[in-house]
Amino acid sequence: MSTKRRKVSRETGAIKEASVEIPKTKSKPRSAPKPEEPSPPPDSDAESATLDDAPDQGNGEPAPKSFQDLGIVDALCEACDRLGYKKPTPIQQESIPLALQGRDIIGLAETGSGKTAAFALPILQALLDKPQPLFALVLAPTRELAAQIAQSFEALGSLISLRCALILGGMDMVQQAIALGKKPHVVVATPGRLLDHLEKTKGFSLRNLQYLVMDEADRLLDMDFGPILEKILKFLPRERRTFLFSATMSSKVESLQRASLRDPLKVSISSSKYQTVSTLVQNYIFIPHMHKDTYLIYLCNEFAGQTIIIFTRTVLETQRIAILLRTLGMGAIPLHGGLSQSARLGALNKFRAGSREILVATDVAARGLDIPNVDCVVNLDLPQDSKTYVHRVGRTARAGKSGHAISMVTQYDLEIWLRIEAALGAQLSEYPLEKDEVMVFKPRVEEAQRHAKNEMKQLIDDRGNRGSVLKAGKGRKRGPPGSGRDHMDAEEG
Ligand SMILES: Nc1ncnc2c1ncn2[C@@H]1O[C@H](COP(=O)(O)OP(=O)(O)OP(=O)(O)O)[C@@H](O)[C@H]1O
């Protein structure tokens, strides 16, 4: 991509655009793989203008700004420094000054590009200006992501005595009511449980809320969450700032901004609607469906010693694959919405800490999770839509690091795969392998499959009994009795 100056283009509609084309990763790791990306479409905006407000370094590149240059106060700059954030990422650079001016923002930037701090820092700074309980609400579609966002707020707010409450489905309501009673500055929540509290917890009100953030906004606004979001919005004051952030956006966002945003600016650090980072190598393997397990084991062997996330379509398949891998001596752990909340957080912690090198997950892990050093994402089952593909593969190659994504395409998946490639605007190349070398694993895999089948039978028989790892009523829409709206944020995809 050629060197670009900052371009600010304005639309005639309700959303003003501050679309910024920025060279991807300026400091690529030496081993950075060759990008397999489409070249960005030309900027077709007729009303674009070039701004010369950034000092030029002589090579056409604006000088990199510091957090201080963006107007961030010392205490927060120091927190950034302690986290190793030397300078703002492009989405932070573009959206923080606008957010500090009090604008509503729709922020669109690729996975792993630092969107969390892009919305957290201006909120913390506004809070410092005018401290107040229940100042900001951050909504996220999954419990793991909400927990991670709360951790980010706590880390960035560590020097300003921030009080942050985490409100998740699957956890004790009473404890959460007590936490809310302590008047935290920031509430990070999954939507279903937050609505339960808004309706049922005495004395809890968000009437004085100043900031609302929807992270993974397009997911929060889709058919599953949309109705619950609308209910939540009725409990919030109209006079507030609203930030929507995601790596992918849908037209639903436009409809939501009509409902809840005020004169928003769209900050877009991307060149296409479905963007993957340039440090990510993406391949597919075309295989017969019946040999999927064997190819998977071959790949896990190829990537032995590295960290892998394997995505599957269903809870049962996730569990079965984890058993299969373990039977073959691999350190695999499952993560899905059929597990208890403590088991889910435990699985993630083990994977984060490196005591398991393979995470087998449903789409509950597709969005937002920031796990350092994931080397490879394997789509054992293809996702149903291109957006989910972008989020899944975005679990690797984060924050300028390199990564690999390999998708298994069977005879049944051709149509969806072509749709994904079309959305990416690129034809990806096949992962190079020798079929004979793969088939060497077949006898051992077949033996492990038999073992996994027996274990799964046992688990399913035990379901509903105490001690089973699979919860009863784990369906996406049906929560266990008495779980309120917990099912809303129990499982993705
Ligand atoms: N300015 C910065 N300098 C260095 N690292 C940063 C900076 N800002 C954020 N990071 C780190 O980059 C990683 C990715 O950030 P974050 O999780 O906010 O990405 P994201 O854009 O929200 O990704 P996703 O779309 O997948 O949710 C995190 O580990 C975060 O700590």
Short mmCIF file of C-alpha atoms and ligand atoms in Angstrom, two decimals:
data_model
loop_
_atom_site.label_atom_id
_atom_site.label_comp_id
_atom_site.label_asym_id
_atom_site.label_seq_id
_atom_site.Cartn_x
_atom_site.Cartn_y
_atom_site.Cartn_z
CA MET A 1 0.00 0.00 0.00
CA SER A 2 1.39 3.39 -0.86
CA THR A 3 2.10 6.00 1.74
CA LYS A 4 -1.08 7.77 2.72
CA ARG A 5 -2.00 11.02 4.30
CA ARG A 6 -4.92 11.17 6.62
CA LYS A 7 -8.15 11.37 4.76
CA VAL A 8 -11.32 12.56 6.37
CA SER A 9 -14.36 12.00 4.29
CA ARG A 10 -17.80 13.16 5.17
CA GLU A 11 -21.05 11.47 4.27
CA THR A 12 -24.25 13.32 3.78
CA GLY A 13 -26.11 10.85 6.03
CA ALA A 14 -26.28 10.72 9.80
CA ILE A 15 -22.89 9.09 10.25
CA LYS A 16 -19.90 11.20 9.45
CA GLU A 17 -16.91 9.23 8.33
CA ALA A 18 -13.35 9.68 9.38
CA SER A 19 -12.05 6.84 7.24
CA VAL A 20 -8.33 6.50 7.57
CA GLU A 21 -6.08 4.49 5.33
CA ILE A 22 -3.01 3.53 7.22
CA PRO A 23 -0.19 1.26 6.12
CA LYS A 24 -0.87 -2.00 7.93
CA THR A 25 1.81 -3.12 10.35
CA LYS A 26 4.70 -0.74 10.18
CA SER A 27 7.04 -2.86 12.29
CA LYS A 28 6.42 -6.35 10.99
CA PRO A 29 8.23 -9.13 12.77
CA ARG A 30 11.18 -10.36 10.69
CA SER A 31 9.45 -13.67 10.12
CA ALA A 32 6.22 -11.97 9.15
CA PRO A 33 4.49 -14.01 6.53
CA LYS A 34 3.65 -12.59 3.18
CA PRO A 35 0.23 -10.99 3.23
CA GLU A 36 -2.46 -12.86 1.39
CA GLU A 37 -4.76 -9.94 1.20
CA PRO A 38 -6.72 -8.18 -1.41
CA SER A 39 -5.45 -4.79 -2.32
CA PRO A 40 -7.75 -2.20 -0.82
CA PRO A 41 -10.42 -0.77 -3.00
CA PRO A 42 -9.74 2.75 -4.17
CA ASP A 43 -11.23 5.43 -1.97
CA SER A 44 -14.33 6.20 -3.91
CA ASP A 45 -15.60 8.93 -1.64
CA ALA A 46 -16.22 11.93 -3.82
CA GLU A 47 -16.15 14.38 -0.95
CA SER A 48 -12.85 13.36 0.57
CA ALA A 49 -10.31 15.99 1.45
CA THR A 50 -6.68 15.71 2.44
CA LEU A 51 -5.70 17.18 5.76
CA ASP A 52 -2.23 18.35 6.50
CA ASP A 53 -2.72 18.66 10.21
CA ALA A 54 -0.22 15.96 11.08
CA PRO A 55 3.42 17.00 10.91
CA ASP A 56 5.14 15.38 7.97
CA GLN A 57 8.37 13.53 8.63
CA GLY A 58 9.72 14.26 5.20
CA ASN A 59 8.88 10.76 3.96
CA GLY A 60 5.17 11.49 3.67
CA GLU A 61 4.38 9.67 6.94
CA PRO A 62 2.80 11.65 9.76
CA ALA A 63 4.97 11.58 12.89
CA PRO A 64 3.74 8.91 15.32
CA LYS A 65 1.78 10.45 18.15
CA SER A 66 2.07 9.59 21.80
CA PHE A 67 -0.90 9.09 24.14
CA GLN A 68 0.02 12.48 25.61
CA ASP A 69 -0.22 14.10 22.17
CA LEU A 70 -3.74 12.71 21.91
CA GLY A 71 -4.68 14.57 25.09
CA ILE A 72 -4.52 11.66 27.53
CA VAL A 73 -3.64 12.73 31.09
CA ASP A 74 -0.45 11.61 32.83
CA ALA A 75 -2.00 9.00 35.16
CA LEU A 76 -3.52 7.16 32.20
CA CYS A 77 -0.38 7.57 30.06
CA GLU A 78 1.56 5.97 32.87
CA ALA A 79 -0.92 3.07 33.03
CA CYS A 80 -0.46 2.59 29.27
CA ASP A 81 3.28 2.63 29.72
CA ARG A 82 3.09 -0.02 32.43
CA LEU A 83 1.06 -2.20 30.05
CA GLY A 84 3.76 -1.79 27.42
CA TYR A 85 1.69 0.50 25.18
CA LYS A 86 4.46 2.72 23.85
CA LYS A 87 2.35 4.56 21.31
CA PRO A 88 -1.28 4.51 20.25
CA THR A 89 -2.43 2.05 17.62
CA PRO A 90 -4.14 3.57 14.54
CA ILE A 91 -7.68 3.11 15.89
CA GLN A 92 -6.61 4.67 19.20
CA GLN A 93 -4.88 7.52 17.40
CA GLU A 94 -7.95 8.36 15.37
CA SER A 95 -10.79 7.75 17.80
CA ILE A 96 -9.39 8.99 21.14
CA PRO A 97 -9.23 12.70 20.21
CA LEU A 98 -12.78 12.55 18.83
CA ALA A 99 -14.04 10.72 21.91
CA LEU A 100 -12.34 13.28 24.15
CA GLN A 101 -14.28 15.97 22.29
CA GLY A 102 -17.44 14.20 23.42
CA ARG A 103 -18.45 12.69 20.09
CA ASP A 104 -20.38 9.46 19.63
CA ILE A 105 -18.22 7.00 17.72
CA ILE A 106 -18.60 3.97 15.53
CA GLY A 107 -15.11 2.42 15.55
CA LEU A 108 -14.18 -0.15 12.95
CA ALA A 109 -10.72 -1.70 13.00
CA GLU A 110 -9.29 -5.12 12.42
CA THR A 111 -9.00 -7.79 15.11
CA GLY A 112 -6.29 -7.32 17.71
CA SER A 113 -5.79 -3.65 16.90
CA GLY A 114 -6.40 -2.23 20.37
CA LYS A 115 -10.06 -1.25 20.23
CA THR A 116 -10.57 -1.88 23.95
CA ALA A 117 -8.17 0.87 25.03
CA ALA A 118 -9.57 3.08 22.24
CA PHE A 119 -12.86 3.26 24.11
CA ALA A 120 -11.61 2.71 27.67
CA LEU A 121 -9.10 5.59 27.80
CA PRO A 122 -11.50 8.42 26.88
CA ILE A 123 -14.07 7.04 29.32
CA LEU A 124 -11.54 6.90 32.16
CA GLN A 125 -10.39 10.41 31.35
CA ALA A 126 -13.96 11.74 31.36
CA LEU A 127 -14.51 9.95 34.66
CA LEU A 128 -11.46 11.70 36.14
CA ASP A 129 -12.92 15.04 35.07
CA LYS A 130 -16.27 14.37 36.65
CA PRO A 131 -16.16 11.37 39.02
CA GLN A 132 -19.51 9.70 39.45
CA PRO A 133 -20.79 6.22 40.27
CA LEU A 134 -22.32 4.18 37.45
CA PHE A 135 -20.60 6.41 34.94
CA ALA A 136 -20.16 3.92 32.09
CA LEU A 137 -21.67 0.67 30.88
CA VAL A 138 -19.81 -1.66 28.53
CA LEU A 139 -21.77 -4.48 26.89
CA ALA A 140 -20.14 -7.53 25.30
CA PRO A 141 -21.73 -10.60 23.70
CA THR A 142 -19.86 -13.28 25.64
CA ARG A 143 -18.95 -13.74 29.27
CA GLU A 144 -15.27 -14.37 28.57
CA LEU A 145 -15.00 -11.19 26.54
CA ALA A 146 -16.80 -9.15 29.22
CA ALA A 147 -14.38 -10.51 31.84
CA GLN A 148 -11.44 -9.56 29.65
CA ILE A 149 -12.76 -6.02 29.08
CA ALA A 150 -13.23 -5.55 32.83
CA GLN A 151 -9.61 -6.61 33.33
CA SER A 152 -8.49 -4.05 30.75
CA PHE A 153 -10.46 -1.29 32.51
CA GLU A 154 -8.96 -2.30 35.83
CA ALA A 155 -5.44 -2.30 34.40
CA LEU A 156 -5.85 1.07 32.66
CA GLY A 157 -7.62 2.52 35.71
CA SER A 158 -5.18 1.07 38.23
CA LEU A 159 -3.68 4.47 39.10
CA ILE A 160 -6.99 6.31 39.45
CA SER A 161 -8.79 4.05 42.00
CA LEU A 162 -11.30 2.80 39.45
CA ARG A 163 -14.17 0.65 40.72
CA CYS A 164 -15.38 -1.77 38.08
CA ALA A 165 -18.17 -4.39 38.38
CA LEU A 166 -18.46 -7.44 36.15
CA ILE A 167 -22.02 -8.66 35.57
CA LEU A 168 -22.17 -12.02 33.78
CA GLY A 169 -24.76 -14.68 33.17
CA GLY A 170 -24.12 -17.97 34.94
CA MET A 171 -22.83 -16.28 38.11
CA ASP A 172 -24.52 -15.54 41.42
CA MET A 173 -27.16 -12.76 41.12
CA VAL A 174 -26.98 -11.81 44.79
CA GLN A 175 -23.22 -11.29 44.76
CA GLN A 176 -23.64 -9.16 41.66
CA ALA A 177 -26.41 -7.11 43.30
CA ILE A 178 -24.03 -6.45 46.21
CA ALA A 179 -21.28 -5.41 43.78
CA LEU A 180 -23.69 -3.03 42.02
CA GLY A 181 -24.77 -1.65 45.42
CA LYS A 182 -21.18 -0.54 45.95
CA LYS A 183 -21.68 1.96 43.14
CA PRO A 184 -18.90 1.03 40.72
CA HIS A 185 -17.78 3.64 38.21
CA VAL A 186 -17.87 1.20 35.30
CA VAL A 187 -20.14 -1.81 34.77
CA VAL A 188 -19.04 -4.39 32.22
CA ALA A 189 -21.82 -6.83 31.42
CA THR A 190 -23.35 -9.39 29.14
CA PRO A 191 -26.78 -8.16 28.01
CA GLY A 192 -29.10 -10.87 29.38
CA ARG A 193 -27.90 -10.66 32.95
CA LEU A 194 -27.70 -6.87 32.90
CA LEU A 195 -31.36 -6.68 31.91
CA ASP A 196 -32.24 -9.08 34.73
CA HIS A 197 -30.57 -6.68 37.18
CA LEU A 198 -32.15 -3.60 35.65
CA GLU A 199 -35.56 -5.20 36.08
CA LYS A 200 -35.11 -6.94 39.41
CA THR A 201 -32.32 -5.51 41.52
CA LYS A 202 -33.71 -2.94 43.94
CA GLY A 203 -31.88 0.37 43.98
CA PHE A 204 -29.91 -0.36 40.78
CA SER A 205 -30.43 2.27 38.14
CA LEU A 206 -28.42 3.50 35.20
CA ARG A 207 -30.42 6.72 34.89
CA ASN A 208 -27.31 8.86 35.36
CA LEU A 209 -25.13 6.88 32.96
CA GLN A 210 -22.74 9.04 30.90
CA TYR A 211 -21.20 6.47 28.52
CA LEU A 212 -22.50 3.35 26.79
CA VAL A 213 -20.12 1.07 24.86
CA MET A 214 -21.19 -1.85 22.71
CA ASP A 215 -18.16 -3.97 21.96
CA GLU A 216 -18.60 -6.40 19.07
CA ALA A 217 -21.50 -4.12 18.24
CA ASP A 218 -22.63 -5.97 15.13
CA ARG A 219 -23.06 -9.16 17.17
CA LEU A 220 -24.93 -7.30 19.92
CA LEU A 221 -27.28 -5.89 17.33
CA ASP A 222 -28.04 -9.11 15.51
CA MET A 223 -31.27 -11.04 15.78
CA ASP A 224 -30.33 -12.84 19.00
CA PHE A 225 -29.34 -9.83 21.06
CA GLY A 226 -31.18 -6.99 19.27
CA PRO A 227 -34.47 -7.24 21.18
CA ILE A 228 -32.74 -7.41 24.56
CA LEU A 229 -30.57 -4.42 23.63
CA GLU A 230 -33.64 -2.41 22.83
CA LYS A 231 -35.03 -3.19 26.28
CA ILE A 232 -31.77 -2.19 27.94
CA LEU A 233 -31.71 1.10 26.03
CA LYS A 234 -35.05 2.02 27.59
CA PHE A 235 -33.38 1.99 31.01
CA LEU A 236 -30.60 4.34 29.90
CA PRO A 237 -30.74 8.13 29.62
CA ARG A 238 -30.84 9.50 26.08
CA GLU A 239 -28.39 12.19 27.10
CA ARG A 240 -25.20 10.13 27.02
CA ARG A 241 -22.25 9.32 24.81
CA THR A 242 -22.35 6.06 22.86
CA PHE A 243 -19.46 4.11 21.32
CA LEU A 244 -19.92 1.12 19.01
CA PHE A 245 -16.80 -0.90 18.22
CA SER A 246 -16.13 -4.00 16.14
CA ALA A 247 -13.85 -5.50 13.52
CA THR A 248 -16.91 -6.12 11.35
CA MET A 249 -20.03 -4.07 11.01
CA SER A 250 -23.41 -4.83 9.54
CA SER A 251 -26.19 -2.66 8.28
CA LYS A 252 -27.89 -3.34 11.62
CA VAL A 253 -25.45 -0.89 13.14
CA GLU A 254 -26.84 1.83 10.93
CA SER A 255 -30.29 1.05 12.24
CA LEU A 256 -29.09 1.14 15.81
CA GLN A 257 -27.34 4.43 15.43
CA ARG A 258 -30.72 5.87 14.50
CA ALA A 259 -32.08 4.59 17.76
CA SER A 260 -29.32 5.50 20.12
CA LEU A 261 -26.41 7.47 18.67
CA ARG A 262 -26.19 11.24 18.46
CA ASP A 263 -24.43 12.67 15.42
CA PRO A 264 -21.85 9.87 15.43
CA LEU A 265 -18.53 9.85 13.68
CA LYS A 266 -17.44 6.65 11.98
CA VAL A 267 -13.76 5.96 12.49
CA SER A 268 -12.71 3.22 10.14
CA ILE A 269 -9.19 1.83 10.09
CA SER A 270 -9.77 -0.64 7.36
CA SER A 271 -9.76 -1.07 3.66
CA SER A 272 -12.64 -3.47 3.29
CA LYS A 273 -15.69 -4.61 5.19
CA TYR A 274 -14.14 -7.95 6.07
CA GLN A 275 -10.59 -7.37 6.95
CA THR A 276 -7.90 -9.66 8.21
CA VAL A 277 -4.47 -8.48 9.25
CA SER A 278 -1.46 -8.55 6.93
CA THR A 279 0.58 -10.64 9.39
CA LEU A 280 -1.88 -13.53 9.08
CA VAL A 281 -1.25 -16.39 6.64
CA GLN A 282 -4.52 -17.99 5.59
CA ASN A 283 -4.83 -21.39 3.89
CA TYR A 284 -7.44 -24.02 3.29
CA ILE A 285 -7.28 -27.79 2.98
CA PHE A 286 -9.75 -29.47 0.68
CA ILE A 287 -10.51 -32.91 2.12
CA PRO A 288 -13.16 -35.63 2.14
CA HIS A 289 -15.46 -35.15 5.13
CA MET A 290 -14.76 -38.67 6.43
CA HIS A 291 -11.06 -37.87 6.92
CA LYS A 292 -11.45 -34.64 8.89
CA ASP A 293 -10.21 -36.07 12.18
CA THR A 294 -7.12 -37.58 10.54
CA TYR A 295 -6.21 -34.30 8.85
CA LEU A 296 -6.75 -32.47 12.13
CA ILE A 297 -4.38 -34.76 13.98
CA TYR A 298 -1.83 -34.37 11.21
CA LEU A 299 -2.05 -30.57 11.54
CA CYS A 300 -1.79 -30.67 15.33
CA ASN A 301 1.31 -32.78 14.89
CA GLU A 302 2.72 -30.32 12.36
CA PHE A 303 2.14 -27.46 14.80
CA ALA A 304 3.32 -29.45 17.84
CA GLY A 305 4.72 -27.19 20.54
CA GLN A 306 2.73 -24.23 19.25
CA THR A 307 -0.53 -22.82 20.53
CA ILE A 308 -3.65 -23.69 18.53
CA ILE A 309 -7.35 -22.83 18.70
CA ILE A 310 -9.61 -25.32 16.91
CA PHE A 311 -13.09 -24.06 16.10
CA THR A 312 -15.98 -26.49 15.75
CA ARG A 313 -19.65 -25.92 15.12
CA THR A 314 -21.29 -27.62 18.10
CA VAL A 315 -20.85 -28.20 21.80
CA LEU A 316 -20.77 -31.99 21.36
CA GLU A 317 -18.18 -31.85 18.58
CA THR A 318 -16.02 -29.54 20.68
CA GLN A 319 -16.14 -32.01 23.53
CA ARG A 320 -15.49 -35.00 21.24
CA ILE A 321 -12.48 -33.39 19.57
CA ALA A 322 -10.98 -32.47 22.94
CA ILE A 323 -11.32 -36.12 24.04
CA LEU A 324 -9.86 -37.34 20.74
CA LEU A 325 -6.82 -35.10 21.09
CA ARG A 326 -6.28 -36.02 24.70
CA THR A 327 -6.52 -39.70 23.87
CA LEU A 328 -3.67 -39.13 21.45
CA GLY A 329 -1.61 -37.47 24.17
CA MET A 330 -2.19 -33.84 23.20
CA GLY A 331 -2.90 -31.14 25.79
CA ALA A 332 -6.36 -30.05 24.68
CA ILE A 333 -9.10 -28.32 26.60
CA PRO A 334 -12.69 -27.63 25.48
CA LEU A 335 -14.51 -24.30 25.76
CA HIS A 336 -18.22 -24.08 25.00
CA GLY A 337 -21.52 -22.88 26.35
CA GLY A 338 -22.43 -26.33 27.68
CA LEU A 339 -19.85 -25.98 30.45
CA SER A 340 -20.50 -24.30 33.77
CA GLN A 341 -19.26 -20.73 33.93
CA SER A 342 -16.44 -21.61 36.29
CA ALA A 343 -15.35 -24.45 33.97
CA ARG A 344 -15.38 -21.99 31.05
CA LEU A 345 -13.23 -19.45 32.82
CA GLY A 346 -10.99 -22.27 34.10
CA ALA A 347 -10.49 -23.63 30.57
CA LEU A 348 -9.56 -20.22 29.27
CA ASN A 349 -7.17 -19.57 32.13
CA LYS A 350 -5.40 -22.90 31.58
CA PHE A 351 -5.00 -22.11 27.91
CA ARG A 352 -3.85 -18.55 28.60
CA ALA A 353 -1.36 -19.77 31.18
CA GLY A 354 0.05 -22.25 28.67
CA SER A 355 -0.73 -25.39 30.66
CA ARG A 356 -2.78 -26.57 27.63
CA GLU A 357 -1.60 -25.80 24.14
CA ILE A 358 -4.80 -26.59 22.25
CA LEU A 359 -8.14 -24.90 22.88
CA VAL A 360 -11.10 -26.58 21.18
CA ALA A 361 -13.96 -24.11 21.08
CA THR A 362 -17.32 -23.17 19.66
CA ASP A 363 -17.87 -19.62 18.50
CA VAL A 364 -18.09 -18.58 22.12
CA ALA A 365 -14.35 -17.96 21.65
CA ALA A 366 -14.61 -16.41 18.19
CA ARG A 367 -14.88 -12.76 19.13
CA GLY A 368 -12.71 -10.45 21.12
CA LEU A 369 -10.67 -12.90 23.17
CA ASP A 370 -7.15 -11.60 23.47
CA ILE A 371 -4.89 -14.56 24.16
CA PRO A 372 -1.26 -13.72 23.60
CA ASN A 373 0.77 -15.93 21.31
CA VAL A 374 -1.88 -18.02 19.60
CA ASP A 375 0.10 -19.41 16.67
CA CYS A 376 -2.62 -21.08 14.67
CA VAL A 377 -6.39 -21.10 14.26
CA VAL A 378 -7.91 -24.20 12.68
CA ASN A 379 -11.45 -24.06 11.34
CA LEU A 380 -12.29 -27.73 11.68
CA ASP A 381 -15.88 -26.80 10.86
CA LEU A 382 -16.26 -23.72 8.72
CA PRO A 383 -18.18 -20.85 10.26
CA GLN A 384 -21.61 -20.12 8.83
CA ASP A 385 -20.76 -16.58 7.78
CA SER A 386 -17.80 -14.51 6.68
CA LYS A 387 -17.91 -12.18 9.64
CA THR A 388 -17.47 -15.06 12.06
CA TYR A 389 -14.54 -16.22 9.91
CA VAL A 390 -12.85 -12.84 10.31
CA HIS A 391 -13.34 -12.88 14.08
CA ARG A 392 -12.21 -16.50 14.48
CA VAL A 393 -8.98 -16.08 12.53
CA GLY A 394 -8.45 -12.82 14.41
CA ARG A 395 -7.62 -14.83 17.54
CA THR A 396 -4.13 -15.14 16.08
CA ALA A 397 -1.81 -12.53 14.50
CA ARG A 398 -2.80 -9.92 17.09
CA ALA A 399 -1.08 -6.66 17.93
CA GLY A 400 1.37 -6.90 15.02
CA LYS A 401 2.36 -10.54 15.63
CA SER A 402 2.27 -13.18 12.92
CA GLY A 403 -0.14 -16.11 12.82
CA HIS A 404 -1.62 -18.86 10.69
CA ALA A 405 -5.23 -19.80 9.94
CA ILE A 406 -6.14 -23.09 8.25
CA SER A 407 -9.67 -23.94 7.20
CA MET A 408 -10.87 -27.45 6.44
CA VAL A 409 -13.14 -27.45 3.43
CA THR A 410 -15.05 -30.63 2.65
CA GLN A 411 -17.26 -31.54 -0.26
CA TYR A 412 -20.20 -30.11 1.73
CA ASP A 413 -18.58 -26.74 2.40
CA LEU A 414 -17.71 -25.45 -1.05
CA GLU A 415 -20.46 -22.88 -1.25
CA ILE A 416 -19.74 -21.33 2.12
CA TRP A 417 -16.01 -21.33 1.44
CA LEU A 418 -16.49 -19.49 -1.84
CA ARG A 419 -18.66 -16.97 0.01
CA ILE A 420 -15.92 -16.44 2.59
CA GLU A 421 -13.28 -15.97 -0.10
CA ALA A 422 -15.54 -13.56 -1.95
CA ALA A 423 -16.04 -11.54 1.23
CA LEU A 424 -12.28 -11.47 1.83
CA GLY A 425 -11.80 -10.46 -1.78
CA ALA A 426 -9.02 -13.01 -2.17
CA GLN A 427 -8.48 -16.57 -3.32
CA LEU A 428 -6.52 -18.22 -0.57
CA SER A 429 -3.97 -20.91 -1.33
CA GLU A 430 -4.11 -24.54 -0.30
CA TYR A 431 -2.03 -25.64 2.68
CA PRO A 432 0.78 -27.76 1.25
CA LEU A 433 0.73 -31.36 2.44
CA GLU A 434 1.27 -34.91 1.22
CA LYS A 435 -1.84 -37.08 1.52
CA ASP A 436 0.27 -40.17 2.21
CA GLU A 437 1.89 -38.49 5.18
CA VAL A 438 -1.53 -37.58 6.57
CA MET A 439 -2.88 -41.11 6.19
CA VAL A 440 -0.07 -42.52 8.30
CA PHE A 441 -2.06 -41.20 11.29
CA LYS A 442 -5.28 -42.99 10.29
CA PRO A 443 -5.02 -46.22 12.34
CA ARG A 444 -4.23 -44.37 15.57
CA VAL A 445 -6.94 -41.82 14.90
CA GLU A 446 -9.51 -44.58 14.34
CA GLU A 447 -8.62 -46.14 17.66
CA ALA A 448 -8.89 -42.78 19.40
CA GLN A 449 -12.23 -42.13 17.67
CA ARG A 450 -13.64 -45.32 19.19
CA HIS A 451 -12.48 -44.25 22.62
CA ALA A 452 -13.91 -40.74 22.17
CA LYS A 453 -17.22 -42.22 21.02
CA ASN A 454 -17.51 -44.27 24.21
CA GLU A 455 -16.60 -41.33 26.42
CA MET A 456 -19.11 -39.10 24.67
CA LYS A 457 -21.81 -41.74 25.16
CA GLN A 458 -21.02 -41.77 28.84
CA LEU A 459 -21.15 -37.97 29.04
CA ILE A 460 -24.47 -37.81 27.23
CA ASP A 461 -25.94 -40.54 29.45
CA ASP A 462 -24.75 -38.62 32.48
CA ARG A 463 -26.10 -35.32 31.26
CA GLY A 464 -28.40 -33.90 33.88
CA ASN A 465 -26.73 -36.02 36.54
CA ARG A 466 -24.39 -34.26 38.89
CA GLY A 467 -20.83 -34.59 37.80
CA SER A 468 -21.37 -34.43 34.07
CA VAL A 469 -19.21 -31.85 32.32
CA LEU A 470 -22.06 -31.13 29.92
CA LYS A 471 -24.84 -29.14 31.49
CA ALA A 472 -28.41 -30.19 30.80
CA GLY A 473 -30.39 -27.75 28.65
CA LYS A 474 -27.30 -26.42 26.96
CA GLY A 475 -29.20 -25.38 23.85
CA ARG A 476 -28.50 -21.92 22.55
CA LYS A 477 -31.96 -20.62 23.25
CA ARG A 478 -32.99 -22.66 26.26
CA GLY A 479 -31.31 -21.82 29.51
CA PRO A 480 -31.72 -24.04 32.55
CA PRO A 481 -34.89 -23.30 34.52
CA GLY A 482 -34.53 -20.21 36.66
CA SER A 483 -31.60 -18.89 34.71
CA GLY A 484 -33.41 -15.72 33.68
CA ARG A 485 -31.93 -14.49 30.40
CA ASP A 486 -28.61 -16.22 30.92
CA HIS A 487 -29.07 -18.24 27.75
CA MET A 488 -28.78 -14.98 25.82
CA ASP A 489 -25.09 -14.80 26.45
CA ALA A 490 -24.33 -18.43 27.13
CA GLU A 491 -23.19 -19.41 23.67
CA GLU A 492 -22.26 -17.77 20.44
CA GLY A 493 -22.92 -18.97 16.95
N1 LIG B 1 -1.13 1.04 22.08
C1 LIG B 1 -0.86 -0.24 22.21
N2 LIG B 1 0.42 -0.70 22.11
C2 LIG B 1 0.71 -2.01 22.25
N3 LIG B 1 -0.22 -2.97 22.50
C3 LIG B 1 -1.50 -2.58 22.62
C4 LIG B 1 -1.88 -1.21 22.49
N4 LIG B 1 -3.22 -1.13 22.66
C5 LIG B 1 -3.66 -2.39 22.89
N5 LIG B 1 -2.63 -3.25 22.88
C6 LIG B 1 -2.69 -4.73 23.05
O1 LIG B 1 -3.12 -5.28 21.82
C7 LIG B 1 -3.88 -6.47 22.05
C8 LIG B 1 -5.18 -6.41 21.28
O2 LIG B 1 -6.02 -5.40 21.81
P1 LIG B 1 -7.60 -5.56 21.89
O3 LIG B 1 -7.95 -6.86 22.55
O4 LIG B 1 -8.17 -4.32 22.46
O5 LIG B 1 -7.94 -5.71 20.33
P2 LIG B 1 -9.33 -5.58 19.58
O6 LIG B 1 -9.11 -4.60 18.50
O7 LIG B 1 -10.43 -5.29 20.56
O8 LIG B 1 -9.50 -7.02 18.94
P3 LIG B 1 -10.85 -7.87 18.60
O9 LIG B 1 -11.46 -7.25 17.38
O10 LIG B 1 -10.36 -9.24 18.33
O11 LIG B 1 -11.74 -7.76 19.79
C9 LIG B 1 -4.08 -6.55 23.56
O12 LIG B 1 -3.17 -7.50 24.07
C10 LIG B 1 -3.74 -5.18 24.07
O13 LIG B 1 -3.22 -5.22 25.38
#
